[in-house]
Amino acid sequence: MCGIVGYVGQKTAKPYLLDGLKRLEYRGYDSAGLALFSEKDYVIKRNAGPVQGLADATLDSGQRETMGIAHTRWATHGAPNETNAHPHRAGDLVLVHNGIIENYSEIKDRLTKTGVRFSSQTDTEVFAQLIEFHRRKIQDQQPNLSAEDILISALETSMKEVDGHYAILLMARSVPGKIFGVQNGAPLVASPLKGGCLIASDIQAIIPYHNEVCFLPKGEILVAENGKFWTRAPGSSALHAPKLERMDWTADKVEKDGFDSFMLKEIFQQPLVVADTLSGRLPAKEHEPFIWDHQKAHEVLWKNVKKLYLIACGTSYHAALISKYFFEKWAKIDCEVDIASEFRYRSPVLAPGTVVGVISQSGETADTLAALRLANAAGASTFSICNVPSSTIARESGFQYPTKAGPEIGVASTKAFTAQLTVLCTLALDVGRLRGHLDLASFRALARLPHDLDRVLGQSETFIKIGEKLKDRRMVLFVGRGTMYPMALEGALKMKELTYLPSEGFAAGELKHGPIAYIDKDITVVTLAPKDDWYSKTLSNLEEIRARGGHIIAIGSETDEQIKRQCLSGGDEFIGLPESAWGTQPILSVVPLQLLAYGCAKALGRNIDKPRNLAKSVTVE
Ligand code: AGP
């Protein structure tokens, strides 16, 4: 969950490093640092706190160095302070790292016994000291080897000893002018700029400069020098020209376009994102096949499926939970949904005919990746719904049904969730069609979705104002039935991760089994109340809440005069949404939930794009 950046070329490295860190700050921002290499040695500057502090601290350095590595951190080992900030130095070398070294303490003990002294509590420093330990040993045993070969051999030896998934960049005094990199499960990308080479843990640091990138293959060593870079396969000294891929993301997509935060911009991008995610997928006529990149495989996969598992974390898990209702109702498939961090440690029965789908915006979430690997190893057919087609999860899944939300920078996921729901609704509809049942109402409503979302966003100021008034509430509860139950969970997650206020989501039917004890005049209950099969039960829930003095925000159909009248006459709030079909209703309902949380967080002065303690991609367990 950290960001790493490297630059080597003819230009001054520092501006590239600082700009890259700023673009990766959403991945982790409790400390930052950089190392610049002049002819003979490197200068390190580290700073607890956001990247801006580092930029200020290095303003007057006047360094003109043309090579450097940099890092922005989300602490996994050791407190977020300057001592634990990267880069970490170990004798001849300096290193930055994203990921986690599982067996670092055992290695640390072993190195300490040889006299190595550590200055931090991080696993990163252990990795750096291990490489330096082997470098010195190899140098003594094979002095005739070049400094570069000694360093690479030390790196390869160390990689065999460490467990974990990581990406690192390092520079060494003994090999001036070169940056080395390697990844073992965490992404590392490099791009050839004019007169330089930019390397990063995420393509968002590279997009403003170039849209051709090399995704460093796992285990291969990157060697970058003076604007060029090559890769070396493990154990081989041959240098290969990198395989470049063209990305269709452009710089303007990564800027804020005038919004006060990336998250607000991304909420307003949702109509376009749904249109992009749908485009080229919906058939021209009803009952015709939907269009997927792997049409044949799609049919084989779904015609014989006996059981479907959907696995994810956080918001992506909520999308999976909602789609369970679709797969059961439309495709009559036995569908089980689980949290990745639970699934991977259970002993799930993956019998023949099992399909496992994983959902992940980043495509790098460690628990979700581990669940996918468990399913692949068990021989299940797998697919992924990711927002980054080049991500590790996307590359390791059997099939991809990608979302097309573009870069999502705000840590709280919004447009990616809407895109996930769009893919899942479309997929479940098509699988239902394949198995003899097409829900025409939802099929027709899909095509209207971008327009309906635009209409909902037209009320954004109202939603934000209602959200602002929640800042003094003791707690905000969210309740819903059917597909609106996971939506209630999502509303609570948005509220808690953006405002830090206590918020919980429940199945509305569960209120009387305990949570109703929370309710009094200081509590707000956001009730998802569409005109669906459970409407009458939802009306009773509203009465139960009102009878105990709870404040209500009801989110229902714009034509629902009954609930609207009850709410407005009782001093409560009513949010009316366009009538939609059962399958598309959840996508419309999430927008007010996102904006309620946004309004409340703004009123509390929270950091909208980078909520405390969170990171965009949880690449550690
Ligand atoms: C959502 O707002 C959160 N940022 C978080 O729960 C997120 O959904 C979760 O970490 C999963 O991330 P992924 O979709 O990238 O796998």
XYZ file of C-alpha atoms and ligand atoms in Angstrom:
637
model
C 0.000 0.000 0.000
C 2.941 2.309 -0.483
C 4.022 4.252 -3.529
C 7.475 3.949 -5.058
C 9.000 6.055 -7.858
C 12.383 6.050 -9.591
C 13.945 8.208 -12.316
C 17.233 7.992 -14.213
C 18.072 10.028 -17.309
C 19.368 13.347 -18.551
C 16.911 15.535 -16.622
C 16.883 16.530 -12.927
C 15.329 13.615 -11.070
C 13.724 15.409 -8.118
C 10.697 16.972 -9.876
C 9.767 13.583 -11.376
C 10.108 11.907 -7.993
C 8.029 14.452 -6.084
C 5.328 14.619 -8.751
C 5.161 10.840 -8.865
C 4.836 10.613 -5.083
C 2.022 13.173 -5.115
C 0.140 11.064 -7.664
C 0.636 7.962 -5.557
C -0.090 9.628 -2.223
C -3.571 8.081 -2.158
C -1.858 4.714 -1.722
C -0.246 5.728 1.538
C 0.696 9.028 3.063
C 1.989 8.836 6.583
C 5.625 9.484 5.624
C 7.726 10.051 2.508
C 11.338 10.141 1.426
C 13.729 10.253 -1.500
C 17.362 9.455 -2.330
C 19.230 11.340 -5.066
C 22.453 9.947 -6.501
C 25.287 12.236 -7.625
C 28.527 10.937 -9.195
C 29.733 9.110 -6.121
C 27.160 8.928 -3.400
C 23.517 9.372 -2.590
C 21.743 11.975 -0.438
C 18.673 10.848 1.485
C 15.842 13.063 2.738
C 12.875 11.596 4.686
C 9.868 13.212 6.296
C 7.045 12.011 8.578
C 3.756 13.293 7.134
C 2.548 13.949 3.584
C 4.656 14.361 0.472
C 4.315 18.168 0.552
C 6.470 18.192 3.670
C 9.199 16.375 1.777
C 8.895 18.752 -1.172
C 9.279 21.727 1.172
C 12.213 20.094 2.935
C 14.104 19.524 -0.320
C 13.221 22.880 -1.886
C 16.548 24.600 -1.174
C 18.713 21.579 -1.867
C 19.449 22.769 -5.379
C 20.397 19.219 -6.240
C 20.699 18.645 -9.968
C 21.086 14.878 -9.650
C 19.647 12.943 -12.594
C 18.978 9.709 -10.745
C 16.890 8.958 -7.685
C 14.304 6.799 -5.960
C 11.421 7.891 -3.737
C 8.673 6.486 -1.531
C 5.395 7.407 0.170
C 4.391 5.100 3.007
C 1.405 3.528 4.711
C 2.931 1.944 7.790
C 2.790 -1.829 8.079
C 5.817 -2.364 10.319
C 6.957 0.390 12.666
C 5.325 3.688 13.515
C 4.841 6.326 10.774
C 7.893 8.450 11.611
C 11.089 9.628 9.931
C 13.175 6.727 11.231
C 10.879 4.201 9.588
C 10.345 6.233 6.423
C 11.996 4.976 3.240
C 14.475 5.006 1.541
C 16.426 2.694 3.818
C 20.192 2.545 3.612
C 22.358 -0.519 4.119
C 26.076 -0.074 3.530
C 26.616 0.285 -0.209
C 22.960 0.487 -1.143
C 19.706 2.402 -0.636
C 16.285 0.851 -1.166
C 12.543 1.633 -1.313
C 9.886 -1.045 -0.987
C 6.158 -1.613 -1.446
C 4.599 -4.747 0.068
C 5.445 -6.913 3.045
C 8.271 -9.291 4.025
C 6.500 -11.966 6.069
C 9.622 -13.580 7.569
C 11.502 -10.359 8.299
C 11.903 -10.912 12.039
C 13.617 -14.304 11.621
C 15.998 -12.777 9.042
C 16.571 -9.790 11.314
C 17.554 -12.095 14.190
C 19.927 -14.007 11.929
C 21.602 -10.815 10.627
C 21.806 -9.296 14.098
C 23.806 -12.347 15.213
C 26.329 -11.556 12.442
C 26.753 -8.043 13.827
C 24.365 -6.132 11.579
C 22.818 -3.167 13.393
C 19.333 -1.874 12.487
C 18.126 1.705 12.813
C 14.392 1.116 12.156
C 11.599 -1.337 12.975
C 10.765 -1.939 9.324
C 10.792 -5.112 7.266
C 12.212 -2.989 4.450
C 15.468 -2.288 6.234
C 15.811 -6.015 6.895
C 15.544 -6.672 3.164
C 18.132 -3.982 2.419
C 20.549 -5.315 5.055
C 20.097 -8.878 3.743
C 21.064 -7.835 0.213
C 24.069 -5.887 1.548
C 25.082 -8.877 3.685
C 25.126 -11.144 0.605
C 26.760 -8.472 -1.527
C 29.716 -8.260 0.833
C 29.956 -12.055 1.067
C 29.930 -12.520 -2.722
C 32.413 -9.678 -3.158
C 34.827 -11.471 -0.788
C 34.322 -14.875 -2.394
C 34.326 -13.764 -6.072
C 36.251 -10.465 -6.275
C 36.678 -10.891 -10.032
C 32.930 -10.401 -10.666
C 31.763 -6.923 -11.772
C 30.140 -4.780 -9.072
C 26.842 -5.057 -10.978
C 26.961 -8.847 -11.156
C 27.815 -9.031 -7.469
C 24.849 -6.811 -6.608
C 22.432 -8.762 -8.809
C 23.642 -12.069 -7.443
C 23.144 -10.720 -3.891
C 19.644 -9.584 -4.845
C 18.743 -12.971 -6.322
C 20.122 -14.806 -3.295
C 18.112 -12.582 -0.963
C 14.909 -13.053 -2.975
C 15.192 -16.789 -2.373
C 15.283 -16.191 1.391
C 12.466 -13.710 1.839
C 8.770 -14.632 1.936
C 6.125 -12.093 1.033
C 5.002 -10.066 -1.894
C 6.844 -6.899 -2.693
C 8.286 -4.511 -5.249
C 11.610 -2.755 -4.617
C 13.908 -0.222 -6.251
C 17.527 0.144 -5.207
C 20.711 2.046 -6.056
C 24.267 1.200 -5.001
C 27.431 3.316 -4.649
C 29.406 0.511 -6.267
C 27.207 0.652 -9.400
C 26.807 4.392 -10.082
C 24.239 5.572 -12.618
C 21.949 2.534 -12.406
C 18.638 1.786 -10.697
C 17.668 -1.836 -10.082
C 14.153 -3.109 -9.478
C 12.358 -6.383 -8.877
C 8.789 -7.394 -8.033
C 7.388 -10.488 -6.446
C 3.633 -10.057 -6.617
C 3.360 -6.273 -6.187
C 3.322 -4.273 -9.435
C 6.302 -2.365 -10.834
C 6.010 -0.458 -14.109
C 8.640 1.396 -16.149
C 8.275 3.808 -19.038
C 10.804 5.246 -21.545
C 10.442 9.044 -21.460
C 12.343 11.419 -23.746
C 15.854 11.290 -22.283
C 14.828 9.437 -19.156
C 13.241 6.390 -17.634
C 10.448 6.614 -15.043
C 9.646 3.655 -12.802
C 6.719 3.390 -10.354
C 4.548 1.021 -8.351
C 1.449 2.282 -10.182
C 0.904 3.637 -13.659
C -0.827 6.729 -12.282
C 2.636 8.200 -11.597
C 3.545 7.669 -15.243
C 0.370 8.590 -17.171
C 1.047 12.361 -17.311
C 4.355 11.633 -19.078
C 3.798 8.657 -21.328
C 1.187 6.015 -22.054
C 3.539 3.185 -23.003
C 4.643 1.122 -20.038
C 6.406 -2.144 -19.262
C 4.863 -4.232 -16.475
C 7.934 -5.856 -14.976
C 7.370 -9.622 -14.962
C 7.495 -11.277 -11.519
C 11.040 -12.283 -10.472
C 12.777 -10.506 -13.378
C 15.294 -7.788 -12.516
C 14.919 -4.323 -14.016
C 18.171 -2.504 -14.877
C 17.670 1.175 -15.694
C 20.446 3.504 -16.806
C 20.563 6.912 -18.427
C 17.033 6.824 -19.816
C 17.036 3.216 -20.991
C 15.990 0.034 -19.210
C 16.254 -3.684 -19.684
C 15.094 -6.777 -17.847
C 17.183 -9.780 -16.718
C 15.558 -13.164 -16.140
C 16.513 -14.775 -12.799
C 19.968 -16.397 -12.965
C 20.685 -15.042 -16.457
C 23.055 -12.203 -17.324
C 21.321 -11.546 -20.671
C 19.551 -8.169 -20.854
C 16.209 -8.134 -22.694
C 14.469 -5.150 -24.253
C 11.250 -4.555 -22.255
C 7.778 -5.471 -23.600
C 5.837 -2.174 -23.759
C 2.028 -1.923 -23.495
C -0.002 1.128 -24.534
C -2.432 2.438 -21.848
C -5.538 4.331 -22.902
C -5.516 6.578 -19.823
C -4.567 10.203 -20.437
C -3.301 12.786 -17.994
C -6.480 14.859 -17.903
C -8.361 11.881 -16.518
C -6.122 11.958 -13.531
C -6.632 15.596 -12.698
C -9.577 16.889 -10.674
C -11.336 18.816 -13.409
C -12.304 21.592 -11.042
C -13.901 19.427 -8.351
C -12.764 19.943 -4.751
C -11.708 16.311 -4.513
C -11.065 13.316 -6.727
C -13.895 11.508 -4.979
C -16.492 14.161 -5.857
C -15.234 14.175 -9.446
C -15.530 10.403 -9.543
C -19.091 10.490 -8.182
C -20.037 12.783 -11.052
C -18.269 10.570 -13.571
C -20.628 7.685 -12.822
C -23.064 8.223 -15.737
C -20.130 8.190 -18.168
C -18.502 5.244 -16.417
C -21.683 3.182 -16.648
C -22.009 4.121 -20.324
C -18.367 3.117 -20.941
C -18.799 -0.135 -19.020
C -21.950 -1.012 -20.956
C -20.744 0.121 -24.366
C -20.132 -2.711 -26.767
C -21.623 -5.249 -24.351
C -25.388 -4.921 -24.676
C -26.872 -6.739 -27.691
C -28.861 -4.665 -30.184
C -31.918 -6.847 -29.687
C -33.523 -8.566 -26.697
C -32.729 -12.262 -26.260
C -29.540 -11.905 -28.331
C -26.230 -12.793 -26.626
C -24.454 -10.024 -24.761
C -20.968 -9.290 -26.156
C -17.952 -10.433 -24.106
C -14.245 -10.522 -25.049
C -14.278 -14.315 -24.649
C -17.734 -15.224 -26.025
C -17.209 -18.992 -26.467
C -15.536 -19.483 -23.112
C -18.261 -17.406 -21.501
C -20.916 -19.827 -22.730
C -18.977 -22.924 -21.696
C -18.201 -21.403 -18.301
C -21.816 -20.624 -17.504
C -23.765 -23.402 -19.215
C -22.421 -26.096 -16.872
C -21.791 -24.110 -13.694
C -22.993 -25.925 -10.551
C -21.941 -23.391 -7.903
C -20.737 -19.809 -8.002
C -18.510 -18.244 -5.364
C -18.045 -14.456 -5.363
C -15.105 -13.242 -3.275
C -13.992 -9.683 -2.485
C -13.250 -7.125 0.247
C -14.889 -3.907 1.409
C -17.000 -2.093 -1.148
C -16.259 -4.743 -3.774
C -17.673 -7.318 -1.339
C -20.885 -5.313 -1.155
C -21.138 -5.389 -4.956
C -20.731 -9.164 -4.802
C -23.441 -9.456 -2.127
C -25.907 -7.472 -4.245
C -25.194 -9.597 -7.329
C -25.948 -12.794 -5.374
C -29.636 -11.821 -5.601
C -29.260 -11.409 -9.405
C -27.538 -14.777 -10.008
C -30.035 -16.635 -7.846
C -33.136 -14.999 -9.271
C -32.178 -14.719 -12.960
C -29.769 -17.649 -13.481
C -30.993 -19.999 -10.709
C -27.344 -20.546 -9.716
C -26.345 -21.584 -6.198
C -24.302 -18.486 -5.313
C -22.188 -18.019 -2.182
C -20.462 -14.718 -1.359
C -17.562 -14.446 1.057
C -15.049 -11.930 2.355
C -11.642 -12.762 0.854
C -9.823 -12.693 4.201
C -12.225 -15.390 5.460
C -12.510 -17.487 2.294
C -8.739 -17.879 1.941
C -8.376 -19.360 5.433
C -11.471 -21.609 5.328
C -11.429 -24.961 3.548
C -14.013 -24.110 0.883
C -15.394 -27.095 -1.000
C -14.644 -26.303 -4.672
C -16.252 -29.310 -6.345
C -16.193 -29.823 -10.161
C -18.470 -27.284 -11.833
C -17.528 -24.543 -9.358
C -16.864 -21.061 -10.723
C -15.055 -18.527 -8.508
C -15.359 -14.826 -9.321
C -13.200 -12.206 -7.597
C -14.023 -8.516 -7.601
C -11.421 -5.832 -7.024
C -11.077 -2.211 -8.121
C -7.294 -2.175 -7.768
C -6.705 -5.786 -8.750
C -3.953 -5.887 -6.105
C -5.811 -6.529 -2.816
C -3.715 -9.160 -1.039
C -6.590 -11.149 0.471
C -8.553 -11.198 -2.776
C -5.436 -12.256 -4.712
C -4.828 -15.061 -2.225
C -8.434 -16.236 -2.594
C -8.046 -16.267 -6.384
C -4.825 -18.266 -6.126
C -6.556 -20.767 -3.816
C -9.365 -21.189 -6.372
C -6.936 -21.535 -9.295
C -4.890 -24.122 -7.362
C -8.071 -26.096 -6.621
C -8.831 -26.246 -10.346
C -11.943 -24.053 -10.241
C -12.805 -21.899 -13.257
C -12.099 -18.318 -12.227
C -12.916 -14.834 -13.445
C -12.213 -11.339 -12.190
C -14.012 -8.025 -12.331
C -11.190 -5.468 -12.020
C -10.729 -1.823 -12.873
C -7.069 -2.250 -13.812
C -6.838 -4.864 -16.603
C -3.040 -5.130 -16.165
C -3.301 -5.799 -12.417
C -2.080 -8.987 -10.783
C -5.596 -10.269 -10.058
C -6.728 -9.560 -13.629
C -3.686 -11.335 -15.079
C -4.029 -14.402 -12.870
C -7.771 -14.963 -13.327
C -9.105 -17.344 -15.971
C -11.375 -14.743 -17.559
C -11.762 -10.983 -17.192
C -15.015 -9.010 -17.155
C -13.326 -5.621 -16.679
C -14.985 -2.484 -15.377
C -14.143 0.633 -17.383
C -14.231 3.278 -14.674
C -10.810 4.748 -15.470
C -8.378 5.675 -12.685
C -10.123 5.859 -9.299
C -8.009 8.072 -7.035
C -10.316 8.721 -4.055
C -9.619 6.123 -1.384
C -13.371 5.668 -0.857
C -14.536 3.696 -3.865
C -17.481 5.203 -5.762
C -17.473 4.970 -9.583
C -15.670 1.628 -9.522
C -18.443 0.219 -7.320
C -21.090 1.477 -9.738
C -19.142 -0.026 -12.614
C -18.826 -3.344 -10.737
C -22.596 -3.421 -10.194
C -23.121 -2.641 -13.883
C -20.877 -5.540 -14.948
C -22.448 -7.921 -12.417
C -25.992 -6.955 -13.420
C -25.136 -7.360 -17.107
C -23.316 -10.654 -16.526
C -26.097 -12.135 -14.384
C -28.707 -11.015 -16.919
C -26.782 -12.704 -19.748
C -26.170 -15.884 -17.763
C -29.892 -15.930 -16.972
C -30.593 -15.564 -20.696
C -28.179 -18.423 -21.444
C -30.089 -20.560 -18.954
C -33.484 -19.605 -20.348
C -34.624 -16.527 -18.392
C -34.038 -12.890 -19.415
C -35.378 -10.206 -17.066
C -36.564 -7.820 -19.754
C -37.373 -4.950 -17.387
C -33.811 -4.885 -16.032
C -32.378 -5.375 -19.526
C -34.258 -2.332 -20.784
C -33.427 -0.290 -17.660
C -29.673 -0.909 -18.183
C -29.656 1.137 -21.354
C -31.374 4.029 -19.491
C -28.942 3.911 -16.566
C -26.549 6.720 -17.635
C -29.521 9.020 -18.153
C -31.163 8.045 -14.835
C -27.885 8.523 -12.984
C -27.574 12.002 -14.478
C -31.022 12.816 -13.130
C -30.101 11.593 -9.653
C -26.924 13.696 -9.719
C -29.096 16.689 -10.545
C -30.213 16.555 -6.868
C -26.638 16.400 -5.554
C -26.777 19.707 -3.670
C -29.841 18.467 -1.745
C -28.116 15.212 -0.787
C -24.951 17.058 0.296
C -26.960 19.477 2.468
C -28.812 16.605 4.157
C -25.434 14.975 4.749
C -23.989 18.105 6.346
C -26.713 17.975 8.998
C -25.548 14.514 10.125
C -22.277 15.804 11.565
C -23.638 16.047 15.132
C -25.525 12.757 15.173
C -24.434 10.153 17.719
C -24.655 7.480 15.084
C -25.981 6.914 11.569
C -27.654 3.563 10.811
C -28.477 2.210 7.361
C -31.185 -0.388 6.734
C -32.540 -2.139 3.660
C -34.074 -5.397 2.424
C -33.127 -7.694 -0.447
C -30.539 -6.005 -2.697
C -30.880 -2.928 -0.472
C -29.412 -4.798 2.500
C -25.862 -4.910 1.023
C -26.526 -1.356 -0.155
C -27.127 -0.420 3.490
C -23.744 -1.973 4.321
C -22.160 0.139 1.578
C -23.850 3.312 2.858
C -22.461 2.626 6.324
C -18.974 1.955 4.959
C -18.941 5.228 3.016
C -20.122 7.120 6.104
C -17.607 5.571 8.503
C -14.557 5.704 6.197
C -15.159 9.353 5.201
C -16.487 10.893 8.450
C -15.043 8.499 11.101
C -18.549 8.665 12.730
C -19.957 5.385 14.130
C -22.134 3.972 11.330
C -23.635 0.534 10.863
C -25.673 -1.178 8.175
C -28.289 -3.868 8.823
C -30.871 -5.964 7.078
C -34.080 -4.060 7.937
C -35.641 -7.296 9.137
C -32.901 -7.566 11.755
C -33.762 -4.245 13.461
C -36.096 -5.854 15.981
C -33.488 -8.525 16.786
C -31.235 -6.021 18.564
C -30.163 -2.910 16.645
C -33.474 -1.154 17.394
C -32.081 -0.679 20.916
C -29.765 1.968 19.411
C -32.658 4.163 18.322
C -33.494 7.421 20.033
C -33.705 11.083 19.008
C -29.900 11.355 18.514
C -29.809 8.598 15.903
C -30.467 8.923 12.182
C -31.637 5.849 10.244
C -31.112 5.980 6.485
C -33.765 3.637 5.112
C -33.584 2.318 1.571
C -37.254 2.115 0.575
C -37.772 1.334 -3.124
C -41.159 0.116 -4.344
C -40.065 -3.526 -4.423
C -41.503 -6.809 -3.101
C -40.655 -5.840 0.463
C -42.217 -2.359 0.348
C -44.935 -3.024 2.911
C -42.398 -4.444 5.365
C -40.244 -1.357 4.877
C -43.222 0.836 5.744
C -43.508 -1.044 9.064
C -39.777 -0.548 9.704
C -40.236 3.192 9.210
C -43.046 3.158 11.796
C -40.874 1.205 14.278
C -38.074 3.790 13.901
C -40.417 6.763 14.146
C -42.115 5.328 17.240
C -38.768 5.411 19.047
C -37.926 8.978 18.071
C -35.318 8.089 15.454
C -34.643 10.640 12.691
C -35.285 9.148 9.237
C -33.768 9.725 5.814
C -35.850 7.605 3.424
C -34.466 6.919 -0.067
C -37.346 5.754 -2.287
C -39.120 6.250 -5.581
C -39.788 9.844 -6.658
C -43.445 8.859 -7.231
C -43.885 7.532 -3.704
C -46.194 10.158 -2.214
C -46.975 8.023 0.873
C -43.470 7.802 2.297
C -42.671 11.325 1.133
C -45.700 12.761 3.013
C -44.959 10.761 6.167
C -41.327 11.899 6.191
C -41.881 15.577 5.497
C -44.739 15.850 8.002
C -42.621 14.152 10.664
C -39.546 16.402 10.281
C -37.671 13.650 8.458
C -36.026 13.676 5.023
C -37.171 12.025 1.787
C -34.973 11.424 -1.258
C -36.887 10.466 -4.422
C -35.147 8.505 -7.205
C -36.301 7.728 -10.755
C -38.359 4.568 -11.066
C -36.063 1.794 -12.263
C -36.044 -1.982 -12.550
C -35.191 -4.372 -9.734
C -31.720 -5.089 -11.196
C -30.706 -1.471 -11.760
C -32.295 0.108 -8.659
C -29.184 -0.485 -6.479
C -26.997 1.497 -8.897
C -29.225 4.543 -8.595
C -29.548 4.193 -4.797
C -25.823 4.332 -4.096
C -25.416 7.910 -5.371
C -27.324 9.612 -2.508
C -25.457 7.403 -0.033
C -22.123 8.575 -1.468
C -23.181 12.226 -1.324
C -24.632 11.983 2.202
C -21.243 10.740 3.399
C -19.410 13.374 1.326
C -21.568 16.220 2.757
C -21.095 15.037 6.335
C -17.325 14.553 5.884
C -16.954 18.035 4.370
C -18.913 19.546 7.281
C -16.512 17.784 9.657
C -13.458 19.034 7.721
C -12.276 15.546 6.865
C -9.777 14.775 4.102
C -12.126 13.493 1.399
C -9.590 11.767 -0.873
C -7.264 10.455 1.839
C -9.229 9.474 4.963
C -7.020 8.749 7.958
C -5.552 5.246 8.434
C -6.782 4.075 5.000
C -5.067 3.370 1.706
C -6.490 2.856 -1.752
C -5.120 -0.566 -2.337
C -4.653 -2.955 0.593
C -1.757 -4.939 -0.820
C -0.781 -6.296 2.603
C -2.761 -8.721 4.745
C -14.010 1.182 -0.253
O -14.501 2.520 -0.213
C -12.743 1.003 0.525
N -11.747 1.899 0.075
C -12.281 -0.433 0.621
O -13.236 -1.137 1.368
C -12.082 -1.190 -0.718
O -13.321 -1.405 -1.339
C -11.451 -2.562 -0.408
O -10.193 -2.332 0.178
C -11.297 -3.452 -1.645
O -10.420 -2.855 -2.571
P -10.350 -3.464 -4.074
O -11.704 -3.288 -4.665
O -9.296 -2.653 -4.746
O -9.981 -4.906 -3.948
